[in-house]
Tab-separated table of C-alpha atoms in Angstrom:
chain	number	residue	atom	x	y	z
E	15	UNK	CA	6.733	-13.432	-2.283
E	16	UNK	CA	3.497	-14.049	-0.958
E	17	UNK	CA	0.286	-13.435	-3.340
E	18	UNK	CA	-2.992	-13.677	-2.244
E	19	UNK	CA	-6.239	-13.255	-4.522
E	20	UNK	CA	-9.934	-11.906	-3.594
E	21	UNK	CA	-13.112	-11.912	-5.711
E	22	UNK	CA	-13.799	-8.636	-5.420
E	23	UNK	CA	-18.145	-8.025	-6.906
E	24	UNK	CA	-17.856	-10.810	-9.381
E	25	UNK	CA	-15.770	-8.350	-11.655
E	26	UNK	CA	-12.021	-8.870	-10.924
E	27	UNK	CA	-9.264	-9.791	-9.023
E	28	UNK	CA	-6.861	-7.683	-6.276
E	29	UNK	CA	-3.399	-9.122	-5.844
E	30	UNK	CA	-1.735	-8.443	-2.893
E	31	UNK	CA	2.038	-8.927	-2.843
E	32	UNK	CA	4.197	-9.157	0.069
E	33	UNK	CA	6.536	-7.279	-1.877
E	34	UNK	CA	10.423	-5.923	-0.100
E	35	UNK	CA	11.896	-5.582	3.362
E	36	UNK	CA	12.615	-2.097	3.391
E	37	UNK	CA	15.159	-2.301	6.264
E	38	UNK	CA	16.969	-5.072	8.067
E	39	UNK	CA	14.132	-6.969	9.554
E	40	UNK	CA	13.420	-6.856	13.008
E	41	UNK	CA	13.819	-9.860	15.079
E	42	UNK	CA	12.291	-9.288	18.399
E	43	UNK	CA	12.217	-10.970	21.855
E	44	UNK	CA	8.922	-10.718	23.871
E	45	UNK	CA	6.295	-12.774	25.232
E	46	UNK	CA	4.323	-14.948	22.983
E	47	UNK	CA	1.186	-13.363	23.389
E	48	UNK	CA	2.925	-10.188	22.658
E	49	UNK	CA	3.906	-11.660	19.565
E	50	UNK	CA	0.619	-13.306	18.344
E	51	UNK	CA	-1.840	-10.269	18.902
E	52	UNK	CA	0.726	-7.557	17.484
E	53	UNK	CA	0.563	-9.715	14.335
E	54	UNK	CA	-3.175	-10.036	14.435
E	55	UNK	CA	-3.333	-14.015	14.915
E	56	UNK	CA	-5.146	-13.479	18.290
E	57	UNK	CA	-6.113	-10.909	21.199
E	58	UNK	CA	-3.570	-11.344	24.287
E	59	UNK	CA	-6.659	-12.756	25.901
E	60	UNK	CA	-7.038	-15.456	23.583
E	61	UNK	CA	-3.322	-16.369	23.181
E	62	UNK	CA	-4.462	-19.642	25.837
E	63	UNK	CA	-6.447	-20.598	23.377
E	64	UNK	CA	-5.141	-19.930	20.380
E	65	UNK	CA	-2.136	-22.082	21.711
E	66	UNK	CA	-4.416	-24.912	22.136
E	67	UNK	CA	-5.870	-24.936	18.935
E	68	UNK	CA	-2.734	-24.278	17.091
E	69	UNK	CA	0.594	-25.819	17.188
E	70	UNK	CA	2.811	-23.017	18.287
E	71	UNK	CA	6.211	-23.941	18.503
E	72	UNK	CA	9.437	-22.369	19.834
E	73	UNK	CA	11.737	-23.384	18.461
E	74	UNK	CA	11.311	-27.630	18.207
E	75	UNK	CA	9.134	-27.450	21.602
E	76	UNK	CA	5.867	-26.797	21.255
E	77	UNK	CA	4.413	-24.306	23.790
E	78	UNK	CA	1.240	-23.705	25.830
E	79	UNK	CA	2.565	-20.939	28.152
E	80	UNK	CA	1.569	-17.675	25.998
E	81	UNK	CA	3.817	-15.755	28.859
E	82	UNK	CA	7.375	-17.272	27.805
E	83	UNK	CA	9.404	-15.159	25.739
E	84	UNK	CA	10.881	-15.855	22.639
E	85	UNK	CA	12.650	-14.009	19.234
E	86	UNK	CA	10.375	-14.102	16.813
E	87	UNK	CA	12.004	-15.891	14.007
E	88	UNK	CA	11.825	-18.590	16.851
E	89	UNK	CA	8.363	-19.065	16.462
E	90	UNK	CA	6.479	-21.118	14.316
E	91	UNK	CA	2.131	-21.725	13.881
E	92	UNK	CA	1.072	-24.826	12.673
E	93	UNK	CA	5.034	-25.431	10.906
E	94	UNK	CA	4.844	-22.008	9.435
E	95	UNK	CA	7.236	-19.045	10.249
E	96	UNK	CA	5.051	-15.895	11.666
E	97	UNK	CA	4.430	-13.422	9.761
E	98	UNK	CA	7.237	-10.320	8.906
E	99	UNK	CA	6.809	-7.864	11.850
E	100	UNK	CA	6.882	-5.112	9.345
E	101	UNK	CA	4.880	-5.575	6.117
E	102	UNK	CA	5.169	-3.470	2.710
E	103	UNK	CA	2.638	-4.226	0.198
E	104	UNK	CA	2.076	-3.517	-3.522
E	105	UNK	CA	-1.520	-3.385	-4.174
E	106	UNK	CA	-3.350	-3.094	-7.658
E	107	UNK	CA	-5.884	-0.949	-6.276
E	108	UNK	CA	-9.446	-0.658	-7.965
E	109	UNK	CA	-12.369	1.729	-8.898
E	110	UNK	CA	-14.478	2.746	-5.745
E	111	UNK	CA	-12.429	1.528	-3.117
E	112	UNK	CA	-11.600	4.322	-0.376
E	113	UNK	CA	-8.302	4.911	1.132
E	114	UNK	CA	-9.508	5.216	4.281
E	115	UNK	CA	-9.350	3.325	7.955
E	116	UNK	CA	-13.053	5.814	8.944
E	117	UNK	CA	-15.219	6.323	5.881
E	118	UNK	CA	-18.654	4.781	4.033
E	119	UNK	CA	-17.908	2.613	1.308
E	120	UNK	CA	-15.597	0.248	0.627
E	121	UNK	CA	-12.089	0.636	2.508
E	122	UNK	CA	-8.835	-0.310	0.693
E	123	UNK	CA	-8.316	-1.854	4.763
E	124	UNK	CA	-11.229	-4.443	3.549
E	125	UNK	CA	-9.349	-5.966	0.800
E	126	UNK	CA	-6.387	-7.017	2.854
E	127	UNK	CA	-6.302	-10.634	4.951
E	128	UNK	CA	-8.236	-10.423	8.299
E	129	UNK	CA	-5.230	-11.357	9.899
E	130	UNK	CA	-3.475	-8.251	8.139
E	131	UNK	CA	-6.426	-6.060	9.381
E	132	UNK	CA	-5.727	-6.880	12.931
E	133	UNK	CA	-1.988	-6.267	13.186
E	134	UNK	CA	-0.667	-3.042	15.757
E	135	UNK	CA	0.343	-1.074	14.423
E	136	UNK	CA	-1.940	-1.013	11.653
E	137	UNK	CA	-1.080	-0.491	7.786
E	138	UNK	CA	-1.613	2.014	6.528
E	139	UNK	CA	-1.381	3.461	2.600
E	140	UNK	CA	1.633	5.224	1.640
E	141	UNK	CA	-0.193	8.633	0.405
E	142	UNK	CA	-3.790	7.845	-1.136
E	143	UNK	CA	-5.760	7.582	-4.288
E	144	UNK	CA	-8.802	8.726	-5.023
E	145	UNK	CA	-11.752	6.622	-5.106
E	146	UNK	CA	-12.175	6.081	-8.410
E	147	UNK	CA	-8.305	6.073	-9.619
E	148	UNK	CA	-7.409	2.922	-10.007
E	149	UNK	CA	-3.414	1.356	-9.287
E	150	UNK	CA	-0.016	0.996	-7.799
E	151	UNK	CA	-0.525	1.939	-4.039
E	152	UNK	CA	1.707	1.072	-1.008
E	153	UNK	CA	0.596	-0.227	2.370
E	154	UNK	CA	2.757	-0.857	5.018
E	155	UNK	CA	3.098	-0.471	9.100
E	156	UNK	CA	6.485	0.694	9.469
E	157	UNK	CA	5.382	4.208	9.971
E	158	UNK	CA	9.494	5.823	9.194
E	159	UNK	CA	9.022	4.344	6.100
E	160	UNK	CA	5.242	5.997	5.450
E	161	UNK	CA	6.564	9.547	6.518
E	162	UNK	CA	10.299	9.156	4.989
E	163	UNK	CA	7.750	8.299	1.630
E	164	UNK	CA	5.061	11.184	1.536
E	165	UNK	CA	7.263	13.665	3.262
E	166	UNK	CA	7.247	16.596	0.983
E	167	UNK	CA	10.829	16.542	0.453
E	168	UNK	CA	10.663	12.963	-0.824
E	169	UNK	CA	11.072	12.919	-5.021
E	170	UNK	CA	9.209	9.523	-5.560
E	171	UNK	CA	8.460	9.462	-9.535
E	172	UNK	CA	5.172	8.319	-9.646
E	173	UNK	CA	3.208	6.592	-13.249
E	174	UNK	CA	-0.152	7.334	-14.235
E	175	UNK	CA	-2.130	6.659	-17.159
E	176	UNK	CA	-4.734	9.357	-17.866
E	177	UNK	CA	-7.847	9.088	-20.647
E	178	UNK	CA	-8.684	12.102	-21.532
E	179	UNK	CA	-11.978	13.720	-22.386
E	180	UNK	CA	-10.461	16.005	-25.111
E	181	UNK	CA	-7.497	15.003	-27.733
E	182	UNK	CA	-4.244	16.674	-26.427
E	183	UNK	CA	-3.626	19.881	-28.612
E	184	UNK	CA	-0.053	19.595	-28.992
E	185	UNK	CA	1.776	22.305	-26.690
E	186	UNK	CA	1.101	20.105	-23.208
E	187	UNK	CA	4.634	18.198	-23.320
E	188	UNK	CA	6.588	21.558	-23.476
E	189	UNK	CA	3.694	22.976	-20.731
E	190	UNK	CA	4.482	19.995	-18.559
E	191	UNK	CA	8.496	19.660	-18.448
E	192	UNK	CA	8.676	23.701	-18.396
E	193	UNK	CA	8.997	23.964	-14.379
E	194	UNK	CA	6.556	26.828	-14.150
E	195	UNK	CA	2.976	25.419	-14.501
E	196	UNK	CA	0.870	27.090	-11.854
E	197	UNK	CA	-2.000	25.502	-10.624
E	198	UNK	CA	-4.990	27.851	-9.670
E	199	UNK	CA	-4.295	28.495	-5.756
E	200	UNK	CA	-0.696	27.798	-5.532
E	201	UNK	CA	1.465	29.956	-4.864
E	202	UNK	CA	4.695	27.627	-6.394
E	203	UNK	CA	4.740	26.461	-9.403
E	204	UNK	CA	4.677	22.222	-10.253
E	205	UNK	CA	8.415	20.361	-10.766
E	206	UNK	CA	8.802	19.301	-14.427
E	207	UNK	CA	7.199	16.433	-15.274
E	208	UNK	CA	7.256	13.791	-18.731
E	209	UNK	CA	4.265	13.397	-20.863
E	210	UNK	CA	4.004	10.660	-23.128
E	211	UNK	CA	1.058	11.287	-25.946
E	212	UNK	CA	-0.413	7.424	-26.576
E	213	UNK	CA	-2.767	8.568	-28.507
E	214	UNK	CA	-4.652	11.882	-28.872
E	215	UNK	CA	-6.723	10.491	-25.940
E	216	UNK	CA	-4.460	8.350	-24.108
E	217	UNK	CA	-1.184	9.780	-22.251
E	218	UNK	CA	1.281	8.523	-19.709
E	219	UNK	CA	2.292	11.299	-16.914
E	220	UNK	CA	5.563	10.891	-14.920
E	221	UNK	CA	5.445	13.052	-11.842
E	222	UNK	CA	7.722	13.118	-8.296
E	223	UNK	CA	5.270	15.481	-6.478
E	224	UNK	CA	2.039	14.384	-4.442
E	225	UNK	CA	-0.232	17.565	-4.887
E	226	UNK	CA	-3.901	17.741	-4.136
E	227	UNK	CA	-5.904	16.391	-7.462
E	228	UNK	CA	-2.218	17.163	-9.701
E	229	UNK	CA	-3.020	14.863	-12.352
E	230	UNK	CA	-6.456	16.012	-12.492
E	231	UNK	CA	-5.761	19.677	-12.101
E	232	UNK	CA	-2.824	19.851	-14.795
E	233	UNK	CA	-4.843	18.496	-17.116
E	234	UNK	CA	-7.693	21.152	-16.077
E	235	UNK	CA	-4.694	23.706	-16.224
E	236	UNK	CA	-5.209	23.221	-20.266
E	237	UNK	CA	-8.643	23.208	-20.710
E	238	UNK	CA	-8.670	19.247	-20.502
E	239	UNK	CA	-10.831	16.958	-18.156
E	240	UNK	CA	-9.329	12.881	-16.981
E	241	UNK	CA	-12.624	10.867	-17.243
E	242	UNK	CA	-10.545	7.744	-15.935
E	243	UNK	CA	-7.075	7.687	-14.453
E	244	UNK	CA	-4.908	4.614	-13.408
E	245	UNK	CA	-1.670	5.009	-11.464
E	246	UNK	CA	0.977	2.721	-13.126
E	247	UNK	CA	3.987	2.787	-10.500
E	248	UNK	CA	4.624	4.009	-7.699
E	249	UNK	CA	8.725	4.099	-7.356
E	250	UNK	CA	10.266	0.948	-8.359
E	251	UNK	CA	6.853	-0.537	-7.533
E	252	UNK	CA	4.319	-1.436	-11.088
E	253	UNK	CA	1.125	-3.304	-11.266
E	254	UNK	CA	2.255	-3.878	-14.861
């Protein structure tokens, strides 16, 4: 597991966690330079260099030809394995950051190591969350994995904790797991999902659908409003 931690506005800390290898990892065989800049160490253009001012090893021979071809769990920089050609991360994702790769602001993208940003394919978030929910969020470039996760058919259960500008009144359990909520719209009504009351404030909402706003707009549904809502887990994935 790698963990790496940022200062984020003199207010708190993101952990990043290099968190699961979704599928058997990859081992490719390709040029050097191939290697490097898909990973984000260096362009192809300054693999020449980058082999000069690193040690870059294949295997026990250290190598200045950024043309020769090699598997990549061949490789070393500076005694240290490359990294995974496919990355999934676990982020704990805070207020105001955008999940975004083209927006104003601050983008999730931002947070990660430069070396991270620079990788091709780039990562991307596994679905989004708004701006100012904070929580569990997945990044990753294997793009099977993104779609096979925020395909519509996929029944992720997803964790959020919602504070709530009004107490609950009592009947929003029975609204919640009854299958036939209909959100102002839609034409199909929401899957069941679990409430757990906190406190007249405070509830935990288990959900395995990705809808526009849902947490915000069920809670609407019932003549509530979320003034702050944090996203627990994310599959097998917490930021507990």
């Amino acid at each position: 597991i790698l963990n790496y931690k940022y200062f984020l506005k003199d207010i708190l800390y993101i952990i990043f966690k290099n968190i699961k290898k979704p599928y058997n990892m990859p081992n490719s065989y390709k040029r050097v330079d191939a290697h490097l800049s898909n990973l984000g160490y260096c362009s192809r253009g300054e693999a020449k260099n980058f082999l000069k001012m690193f040690r870059v090893c294949v295997g026990d021979e250290r190598i200045f030809d950024a043309n020769k071809k090699a598997y990549h769990n061949d490789i070393t920089v500076d005694d240290e394995p490359l990294d995974a050609e496919s990355l999934v991360i676990l982020m704990n994702k805070p207020s105001g950051v955008i999940c975004s790769h083209n927006d104003a602001g601050v983008l999730i993208y931002s947070l990660l190591p430069i070396r991270w940003q620079r990788r091709n394919p780039k990562i991307s978030t596994i679905g989004r969350l708004d701006a100012d929910t904070t929580g569990a969020i997945l990044l990753t470039d294997n793009g099977a994995l993104n779609h096979k996760l925020t395909s519509p058919k996929s029944d992720v259960a997803k964790v959020y904790e919602a504070t709530l500008a009004e107490p609950i009144k009592g009947d929003e359990v029975d609204i919640f797991a009854s299958g036939e909520l209909l959100l102002n719209g839609e034409k199909k009504p929401l899957l069941p999902a679990k409430l757990e009351v906190i406190n007249p404030t405070l509830v935990r909402l288990k959900i395995c659908e990705g809808r526009y706003h849902q947490v915000k707009r069920m809670f609407g549904s019932v003549g509530n409003r979320v003034i702050a809502l944090h996203r627990v887990s994310f599959g097998d994935f917490s930021v507990e």
